[in-house]
Short mmCIF file of C-alpha atoms in Angstrom, two decimals:
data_model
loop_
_atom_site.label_atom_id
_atom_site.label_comp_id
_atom_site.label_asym_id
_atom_site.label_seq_id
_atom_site.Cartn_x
_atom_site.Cartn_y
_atom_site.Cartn_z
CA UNK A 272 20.58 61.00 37.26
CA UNK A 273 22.56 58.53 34.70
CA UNK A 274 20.17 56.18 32.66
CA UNK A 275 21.58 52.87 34.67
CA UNK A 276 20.46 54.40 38.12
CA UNK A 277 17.06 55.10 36.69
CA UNK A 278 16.45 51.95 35.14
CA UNK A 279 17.18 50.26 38.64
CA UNK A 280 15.07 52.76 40.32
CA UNK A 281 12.02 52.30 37.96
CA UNK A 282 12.63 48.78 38.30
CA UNK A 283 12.63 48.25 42.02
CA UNK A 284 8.92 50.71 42.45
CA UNK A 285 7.34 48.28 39.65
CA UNK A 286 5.85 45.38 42.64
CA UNK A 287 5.04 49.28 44.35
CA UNK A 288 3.28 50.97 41.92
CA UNK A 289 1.23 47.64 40.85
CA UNK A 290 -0.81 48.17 44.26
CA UNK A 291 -4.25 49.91 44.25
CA UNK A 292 -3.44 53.85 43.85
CA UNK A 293 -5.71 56.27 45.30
CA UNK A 294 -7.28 59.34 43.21
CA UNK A 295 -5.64 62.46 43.62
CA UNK A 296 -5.79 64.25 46.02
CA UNK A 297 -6.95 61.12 48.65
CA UNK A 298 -3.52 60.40 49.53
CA UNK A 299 -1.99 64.50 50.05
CA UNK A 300 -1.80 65.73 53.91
CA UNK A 301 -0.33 68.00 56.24
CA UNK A 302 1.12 68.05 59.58
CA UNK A 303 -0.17 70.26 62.38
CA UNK A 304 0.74 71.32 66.22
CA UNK A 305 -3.03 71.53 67.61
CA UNK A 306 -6.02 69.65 68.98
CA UNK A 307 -8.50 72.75 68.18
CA UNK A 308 -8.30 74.73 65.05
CA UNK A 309 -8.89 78.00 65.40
CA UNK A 310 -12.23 79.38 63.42
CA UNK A 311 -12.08 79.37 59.41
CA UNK A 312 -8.40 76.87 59.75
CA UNK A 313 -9.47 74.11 58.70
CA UNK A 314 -11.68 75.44 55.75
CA UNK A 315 -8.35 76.87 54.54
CA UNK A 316 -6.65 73.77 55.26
CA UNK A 317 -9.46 71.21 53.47
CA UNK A 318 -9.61 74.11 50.70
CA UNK A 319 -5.75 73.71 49.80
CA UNK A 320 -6.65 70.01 48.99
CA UNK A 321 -5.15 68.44 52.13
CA UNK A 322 -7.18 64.92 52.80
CA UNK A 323 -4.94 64.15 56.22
CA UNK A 324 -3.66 65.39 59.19
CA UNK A 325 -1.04 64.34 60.95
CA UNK A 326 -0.73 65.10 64.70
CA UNK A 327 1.20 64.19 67.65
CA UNK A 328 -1.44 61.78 70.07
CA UNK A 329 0.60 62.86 73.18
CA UNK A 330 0.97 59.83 76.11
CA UNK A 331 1.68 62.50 79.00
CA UNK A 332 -1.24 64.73 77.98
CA UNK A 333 -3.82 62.35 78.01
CA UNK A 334 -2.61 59.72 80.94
CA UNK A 335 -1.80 62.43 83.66
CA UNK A 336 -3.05 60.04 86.47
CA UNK A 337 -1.54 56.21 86.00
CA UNK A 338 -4.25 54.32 84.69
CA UNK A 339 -7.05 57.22 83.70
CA UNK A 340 -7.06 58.13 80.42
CA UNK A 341 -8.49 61.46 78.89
CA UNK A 342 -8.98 61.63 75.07
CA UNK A 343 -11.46 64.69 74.76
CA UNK A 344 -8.89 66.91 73.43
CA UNK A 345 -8.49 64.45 70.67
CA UNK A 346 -12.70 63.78 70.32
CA UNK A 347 -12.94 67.80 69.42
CA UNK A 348 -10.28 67.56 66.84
CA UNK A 349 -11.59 64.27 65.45
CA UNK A 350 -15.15 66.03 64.95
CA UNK A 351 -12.96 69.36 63.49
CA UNK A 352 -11.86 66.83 60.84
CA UNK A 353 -14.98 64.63 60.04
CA UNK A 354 -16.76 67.99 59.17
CA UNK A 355 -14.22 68.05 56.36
CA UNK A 356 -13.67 64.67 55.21
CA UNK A 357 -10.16 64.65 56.32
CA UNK A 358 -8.74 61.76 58.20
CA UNK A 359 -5.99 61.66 61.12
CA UNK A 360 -2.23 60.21 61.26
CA UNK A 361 -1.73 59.87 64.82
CA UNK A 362 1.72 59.81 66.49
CA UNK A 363 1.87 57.84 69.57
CA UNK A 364 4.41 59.39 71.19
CA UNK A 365 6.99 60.44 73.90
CA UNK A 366 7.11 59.61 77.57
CA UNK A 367 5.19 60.51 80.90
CA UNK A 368 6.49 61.42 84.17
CA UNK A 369 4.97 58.44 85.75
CA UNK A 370 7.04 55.59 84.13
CA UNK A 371 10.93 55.18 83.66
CA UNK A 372 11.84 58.95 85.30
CA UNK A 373 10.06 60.25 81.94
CA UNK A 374 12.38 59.34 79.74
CA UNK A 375 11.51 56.98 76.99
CA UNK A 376 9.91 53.75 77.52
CA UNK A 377 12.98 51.17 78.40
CA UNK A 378 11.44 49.07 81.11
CA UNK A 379 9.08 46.03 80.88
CA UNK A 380 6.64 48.16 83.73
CA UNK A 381 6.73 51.29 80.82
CA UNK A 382 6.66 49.19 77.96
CA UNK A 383 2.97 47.90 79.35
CA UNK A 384 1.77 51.06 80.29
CA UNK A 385 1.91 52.76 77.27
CA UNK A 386 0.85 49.62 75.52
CA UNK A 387 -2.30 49.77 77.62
CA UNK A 388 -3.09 53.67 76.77
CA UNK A 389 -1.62 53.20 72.89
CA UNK A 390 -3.99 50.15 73.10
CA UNK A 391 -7.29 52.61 74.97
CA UNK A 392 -6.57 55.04 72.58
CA UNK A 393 -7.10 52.49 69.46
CA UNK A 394 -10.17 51.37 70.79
CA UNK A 395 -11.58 54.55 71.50
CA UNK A 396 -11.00 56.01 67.97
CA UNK A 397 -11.64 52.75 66.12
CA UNK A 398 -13.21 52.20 62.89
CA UNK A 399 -12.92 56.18 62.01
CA UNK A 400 -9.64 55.80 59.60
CA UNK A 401 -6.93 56.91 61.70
CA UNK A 402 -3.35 55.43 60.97
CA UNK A 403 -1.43 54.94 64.40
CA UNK A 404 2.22 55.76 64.61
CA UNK A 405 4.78 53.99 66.51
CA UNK A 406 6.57 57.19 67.41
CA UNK A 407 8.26 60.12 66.10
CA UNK A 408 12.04 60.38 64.77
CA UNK A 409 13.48 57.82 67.97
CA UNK A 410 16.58 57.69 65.46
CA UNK A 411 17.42 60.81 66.74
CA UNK A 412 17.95 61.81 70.63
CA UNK A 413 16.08 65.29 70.55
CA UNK A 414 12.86 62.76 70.40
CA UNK A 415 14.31 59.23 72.26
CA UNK A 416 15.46 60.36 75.72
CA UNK A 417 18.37 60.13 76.50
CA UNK A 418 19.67 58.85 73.57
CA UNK A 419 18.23 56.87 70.65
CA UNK A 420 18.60 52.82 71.23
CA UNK A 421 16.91 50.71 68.41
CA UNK A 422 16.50 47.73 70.95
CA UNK A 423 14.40 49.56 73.34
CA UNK A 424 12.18 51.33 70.10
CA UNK A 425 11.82 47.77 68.89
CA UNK A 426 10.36 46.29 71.89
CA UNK A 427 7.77 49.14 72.62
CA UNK A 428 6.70 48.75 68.93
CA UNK A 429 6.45 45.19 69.29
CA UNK A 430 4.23 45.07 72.27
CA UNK A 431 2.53 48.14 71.48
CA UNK A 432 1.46 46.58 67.90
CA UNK A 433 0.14 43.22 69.32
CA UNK A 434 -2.07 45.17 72.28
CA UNK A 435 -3.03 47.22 68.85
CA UNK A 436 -4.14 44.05 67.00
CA UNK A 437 -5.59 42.60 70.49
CA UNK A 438 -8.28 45.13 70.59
CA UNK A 439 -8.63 46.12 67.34
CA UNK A 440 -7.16 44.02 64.52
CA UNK A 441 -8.81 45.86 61.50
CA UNK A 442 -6.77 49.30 62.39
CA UNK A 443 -3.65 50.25 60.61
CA UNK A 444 -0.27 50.66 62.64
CA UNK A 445 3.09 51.75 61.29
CA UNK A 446 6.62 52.98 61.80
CA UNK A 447 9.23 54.07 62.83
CA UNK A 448 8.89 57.54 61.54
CA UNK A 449 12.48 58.08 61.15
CA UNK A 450 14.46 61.53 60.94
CA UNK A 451 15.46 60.94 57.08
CA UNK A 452 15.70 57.97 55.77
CA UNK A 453 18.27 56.02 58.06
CA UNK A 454 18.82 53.00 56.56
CA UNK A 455 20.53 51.51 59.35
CA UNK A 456 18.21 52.12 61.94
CA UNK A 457 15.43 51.04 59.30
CA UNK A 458 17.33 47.41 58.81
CA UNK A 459 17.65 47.02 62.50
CA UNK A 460 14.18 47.11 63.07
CA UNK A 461 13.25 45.16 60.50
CA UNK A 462 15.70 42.66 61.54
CA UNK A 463 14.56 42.42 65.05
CA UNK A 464 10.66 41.43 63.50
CA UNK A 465 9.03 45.08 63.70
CA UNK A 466 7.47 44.35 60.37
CA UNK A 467 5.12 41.69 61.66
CA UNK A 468 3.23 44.25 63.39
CA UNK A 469 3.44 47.26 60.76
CA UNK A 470 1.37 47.77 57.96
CA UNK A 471 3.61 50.62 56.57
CA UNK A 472 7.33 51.81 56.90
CA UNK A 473 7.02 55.62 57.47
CA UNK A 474 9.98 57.68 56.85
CA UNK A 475 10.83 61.51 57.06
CA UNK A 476 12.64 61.99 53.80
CA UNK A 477 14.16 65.66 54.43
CA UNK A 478 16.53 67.29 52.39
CA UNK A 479 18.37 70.90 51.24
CA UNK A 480 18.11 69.66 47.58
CA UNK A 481 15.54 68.48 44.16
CA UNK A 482 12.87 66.22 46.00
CA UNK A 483 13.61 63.30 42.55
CA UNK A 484 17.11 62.57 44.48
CA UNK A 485 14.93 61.00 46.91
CA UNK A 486 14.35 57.92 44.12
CA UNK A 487 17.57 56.15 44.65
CA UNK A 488 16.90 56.10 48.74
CA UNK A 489 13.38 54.91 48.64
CA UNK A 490 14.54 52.07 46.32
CA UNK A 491 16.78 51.08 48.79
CA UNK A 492 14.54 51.12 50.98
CA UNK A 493 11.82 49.20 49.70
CA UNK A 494 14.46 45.97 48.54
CA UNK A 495 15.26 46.12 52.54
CA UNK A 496 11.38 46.13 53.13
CA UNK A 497 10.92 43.34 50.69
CA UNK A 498 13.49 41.13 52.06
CA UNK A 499 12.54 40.90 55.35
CA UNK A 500 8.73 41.34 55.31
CA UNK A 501 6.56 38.54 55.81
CA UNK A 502 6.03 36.15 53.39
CA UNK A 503 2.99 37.43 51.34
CA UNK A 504 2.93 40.78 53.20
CA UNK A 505 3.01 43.98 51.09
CA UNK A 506 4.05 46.67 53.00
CA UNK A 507 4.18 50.61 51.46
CA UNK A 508 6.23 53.34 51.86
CA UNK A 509 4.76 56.81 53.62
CA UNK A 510 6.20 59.60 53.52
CA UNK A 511 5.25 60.72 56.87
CA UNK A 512 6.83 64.00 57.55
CA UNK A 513 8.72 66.15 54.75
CA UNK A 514 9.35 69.85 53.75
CA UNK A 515 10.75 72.75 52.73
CA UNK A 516 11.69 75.86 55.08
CA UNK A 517 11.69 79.11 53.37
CA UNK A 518 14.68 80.54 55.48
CA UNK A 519 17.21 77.79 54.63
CA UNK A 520 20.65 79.32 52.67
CA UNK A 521 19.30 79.79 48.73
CA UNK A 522 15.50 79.26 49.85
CA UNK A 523 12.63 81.29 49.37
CA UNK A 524 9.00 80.82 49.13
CA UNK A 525 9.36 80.63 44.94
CA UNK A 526 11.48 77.88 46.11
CA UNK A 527 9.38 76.38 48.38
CA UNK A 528 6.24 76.24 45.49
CA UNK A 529 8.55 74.52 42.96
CA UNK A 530 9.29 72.01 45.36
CA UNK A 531 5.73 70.66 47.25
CA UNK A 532 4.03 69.49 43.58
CA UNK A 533 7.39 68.02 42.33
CA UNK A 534 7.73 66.36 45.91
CA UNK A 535 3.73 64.53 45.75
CA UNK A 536 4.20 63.28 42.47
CA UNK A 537 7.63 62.08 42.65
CA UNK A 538 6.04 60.31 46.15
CA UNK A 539 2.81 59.02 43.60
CA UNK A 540 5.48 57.85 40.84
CA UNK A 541 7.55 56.00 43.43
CA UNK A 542 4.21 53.82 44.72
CA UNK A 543 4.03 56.15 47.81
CA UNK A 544 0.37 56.51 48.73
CA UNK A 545 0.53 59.13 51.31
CA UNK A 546 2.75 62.06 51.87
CA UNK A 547 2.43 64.84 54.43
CA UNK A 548 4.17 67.73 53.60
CA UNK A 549 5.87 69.30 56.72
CA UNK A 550 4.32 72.18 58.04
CA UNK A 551 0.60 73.68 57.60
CA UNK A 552 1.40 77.14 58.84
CA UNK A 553 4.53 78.99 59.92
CA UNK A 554 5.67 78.52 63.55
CA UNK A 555 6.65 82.01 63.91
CA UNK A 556 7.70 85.44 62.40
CA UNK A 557 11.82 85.15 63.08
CA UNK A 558 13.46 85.50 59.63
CA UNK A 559 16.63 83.51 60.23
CA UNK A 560 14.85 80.87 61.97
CA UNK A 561 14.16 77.84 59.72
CA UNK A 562 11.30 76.20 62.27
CA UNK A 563 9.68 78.81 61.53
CA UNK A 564 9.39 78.82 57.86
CA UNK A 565 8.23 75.15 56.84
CA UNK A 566 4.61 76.07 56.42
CA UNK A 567 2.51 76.80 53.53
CA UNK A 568 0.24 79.99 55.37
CA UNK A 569 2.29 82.53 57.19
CA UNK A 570 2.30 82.81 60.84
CA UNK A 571 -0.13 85.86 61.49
CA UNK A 572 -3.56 84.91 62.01
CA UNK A 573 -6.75 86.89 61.12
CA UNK A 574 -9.83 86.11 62.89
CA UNK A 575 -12.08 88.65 60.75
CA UNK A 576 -11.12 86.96 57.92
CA UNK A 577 -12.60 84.25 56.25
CA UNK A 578 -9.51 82.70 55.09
CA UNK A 579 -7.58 83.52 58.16
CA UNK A 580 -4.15 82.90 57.04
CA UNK A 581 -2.05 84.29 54.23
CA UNK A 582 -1.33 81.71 51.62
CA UNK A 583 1.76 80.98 50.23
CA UNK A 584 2.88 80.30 46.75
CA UNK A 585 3.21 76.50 48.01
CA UNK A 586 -0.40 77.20 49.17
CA UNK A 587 -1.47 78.28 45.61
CA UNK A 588 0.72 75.54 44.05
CA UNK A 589 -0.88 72.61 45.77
CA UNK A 590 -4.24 74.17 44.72
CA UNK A 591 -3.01 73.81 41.29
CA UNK A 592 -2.12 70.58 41.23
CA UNK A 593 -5.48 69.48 42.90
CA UNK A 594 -7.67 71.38 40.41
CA UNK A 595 -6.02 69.60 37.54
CA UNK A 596 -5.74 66.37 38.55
CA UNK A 597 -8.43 65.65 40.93
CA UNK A 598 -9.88 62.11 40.77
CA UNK A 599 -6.84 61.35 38.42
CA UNK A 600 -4.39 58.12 39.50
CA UNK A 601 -1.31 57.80 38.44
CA UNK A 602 -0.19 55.69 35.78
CA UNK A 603 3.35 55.80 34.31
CA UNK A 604 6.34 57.80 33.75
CA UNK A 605 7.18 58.70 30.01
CA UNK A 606 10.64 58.55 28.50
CA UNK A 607 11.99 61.36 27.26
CA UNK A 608 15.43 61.59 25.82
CA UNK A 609 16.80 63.03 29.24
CA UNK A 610 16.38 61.34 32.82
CA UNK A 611 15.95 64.76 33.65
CA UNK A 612 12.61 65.19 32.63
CA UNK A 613 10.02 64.09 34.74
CA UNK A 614 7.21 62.91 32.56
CA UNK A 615 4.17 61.75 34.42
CA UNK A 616 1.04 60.22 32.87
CA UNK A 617 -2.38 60.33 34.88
CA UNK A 618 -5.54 58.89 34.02
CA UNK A 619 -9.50 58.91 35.30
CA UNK A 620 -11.49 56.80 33.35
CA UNK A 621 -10.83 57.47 29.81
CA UNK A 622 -9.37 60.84 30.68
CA UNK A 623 -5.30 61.12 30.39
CA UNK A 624 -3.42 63.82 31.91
CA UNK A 625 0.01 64.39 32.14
CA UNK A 626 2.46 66.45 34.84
CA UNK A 627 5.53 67.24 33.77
CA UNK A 628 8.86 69.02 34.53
CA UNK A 629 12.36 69.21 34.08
CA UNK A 630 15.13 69.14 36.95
CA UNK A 631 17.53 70.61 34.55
CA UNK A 632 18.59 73.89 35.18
CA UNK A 633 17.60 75.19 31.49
CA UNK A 634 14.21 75.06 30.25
CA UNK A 635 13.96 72.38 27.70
CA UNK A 636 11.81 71.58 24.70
CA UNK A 637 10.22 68.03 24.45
CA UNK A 638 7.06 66.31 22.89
CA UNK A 639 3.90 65.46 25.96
CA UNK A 640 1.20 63.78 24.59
CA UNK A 641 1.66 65.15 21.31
CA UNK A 642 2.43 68.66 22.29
CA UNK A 643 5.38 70.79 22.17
CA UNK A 644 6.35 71.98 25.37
CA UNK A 645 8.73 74.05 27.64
CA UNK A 646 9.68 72.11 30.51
CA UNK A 647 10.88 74.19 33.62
CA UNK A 648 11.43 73.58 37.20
CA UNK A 649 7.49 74.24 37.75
CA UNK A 650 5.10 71.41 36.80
CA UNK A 651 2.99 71.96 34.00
CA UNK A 652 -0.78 69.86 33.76
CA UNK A 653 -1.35 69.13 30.16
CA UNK A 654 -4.33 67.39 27.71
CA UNK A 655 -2.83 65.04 25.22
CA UNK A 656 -3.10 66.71 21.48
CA UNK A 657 -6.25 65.36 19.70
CA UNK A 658 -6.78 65.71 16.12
CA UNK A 659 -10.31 67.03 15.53
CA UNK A 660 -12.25 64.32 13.68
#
């Protein structure tokens, strides 16, 4: 990264960062694919550091008669997550078989319906700290049927967000969830007045290369949110929905654990206060198939164990990170003499910490807090040097 780009970059995240920033690890999470947790997962899940969930809040599987709605699936994994402290992202998403021939919403008749159950849902989970989500990925047509049209997204959001605010104006509502970050699709929204109704832009930042590079895109991003965002409105950046699969070309799992720290912090530096790393356990056991290899627990399951799933080393990485800088907020980035180091300082209370790393593909020597140190690829959690009195 040359110095001018990460001036501009630092520059554009400085209105960002200035907003309240949670402790570590309030703002870390996870996505899963269930509504009951098998015995001893979530344990493991709370016990990697995790403080969200996100989950798909599925229109067709909970309006299955026009009109009735059925939310107990949810209620069980609502009390699954209370027990832990952990809160919920949920997705409202994807069509039903009663409205528009099941494909997604494009009719005013549609539209209202799902308003109406997005809007029941709200209500019947309000007050408990779930963030709603206007959809998943509709930039893409595997998830807007039969093909992605901004217009039609636009005006579900739009209704969808004022039968949100109608019922329940205190809870939190945000989009679109974009497949990367598609700055084109994100302008059009904004440009058609989705930000009135959202309280955060969530975007799926994926990616086959060094997590940092996403900088330069979520700067970008926020000048677009910042001109057209209601006067007086601050509106963050989530990261919503990003990974790492083991079994993409020159991945592994070593790979994998470099990459989830370096990916939270970057998210923390950048004024980013949530990110949920894509995927809490492996989807399957096929070797060449990248779904299956996103997660941070393999696939088998062990019910005789206590922790029933094989960690990781992104598992054992995120614990890491946790354990050293719980109840620490970040702070700054340090200069170094090489944009390539990535510096960060951390404080709780009186107490400074510092992360750092290098993206350069040689180890490198530089002073952190008054130490000499070995940057690599890996984060290392440091004390700054004190001089005994």
């Amino acid at each position: 990264m040359n110095a001018m780009l990460k001036t501009i970059i630092l520059l554009c995240f400085t209105a960002a960062v200035a907003v309240a920033v949670e402790p570590i690890p309030n703002g870390f999470g996870v996505n899963i694919h269930f509504t009951d947790p098998k015995p001893g997962e979530m344990k493991m899940l709370a016990d990697a550091g995790f403080k969200w969930v996100r989950m798909d809040f599925h229109w067709g599987a909970t309006e299955r008669e026009k009109g009735k709605y059925d939310f107990r699936a949810y209620d069980r994994l609502m009390a699954a997550l209370d027990e832990h402290g952990i809160r919920a992202l949920f997705i409202l998403d994807y069509a039903n078989r009663h409205y528009d021939n099941g494909l997604s919403p494009y009719s005013e008749e549609c539209r209202a319906a799902f308003a109406r159950w997005a809007a029941a849902a709200v209500e019947h989970f309000k007050e408990r700290g779930v963030l709603w989500e206007m959809w998943n990925e509709p930039n893409i047509k595997q998830f807007w049927k039969p093909s992605p049209s901004v217009t039609n997204y636009v005006a579900l959001s739009r209704v969808v967000g004022k039968a949100i605010k109608a019922v329940a104006p205190r809870e939190q509502f945000c989009g679109p969830a974009t497949s990367t970050i598609d700055l084109k699709f994100l302008e059009a929204c904004f440009q058609m007045g989705a930000l009135e109704e959202w309280d955060a832009v969530t975007v799926h930042p994926y990616r086959q290369k060094d997590p940092e590079t996403v900088l330069s895109e979520y700067a970008k991003l926020r000048a677009l949110i910042d001109k057209y965002a209601p006067k007086g409105k601050h509106i963050p950046i989530i990261s919503g929905e990003w990974g790492y699969s083991c079994a993409w070309k020159n991945f592994d799992e070593e790979r994998q654990a470099k990459y989830l720290p370096r990916q939270f912090l970057v998210n923390l530096m950048a004024g980013v206060p949530l990110s949920i790393w894509y995927d809490w356990h492996d989807d399957g056991p096929d070797p060449k198939e990248p779904e299956h290899h996103f997660g941070i627990v393999r696939f088998p399951y062990f019910k005789e164990r206590v922790a029933p799933y094989d960690p990781k080393p992104s598992y054992l990485a995120l614990q890491k990170l946790v354990a050293e800088l719980r109840g620490y907020r970040f702070d700054k980035r340090i200069e170094t003499d090489n944009p390539d180091d990535f510096v960060l300082m951390f404080r709780k209370n009186w107490q400074t910490k510092y992360a750092a790393w290098t993206t350069n593909a040689a180890p490198r020597e530089t002073i952190v807090g008054g130490r000499r140190l070995t940057l690599t690829d890996v984060p290392l959690y440091v004390e700054p040097f004190r001089r005994k009195p």
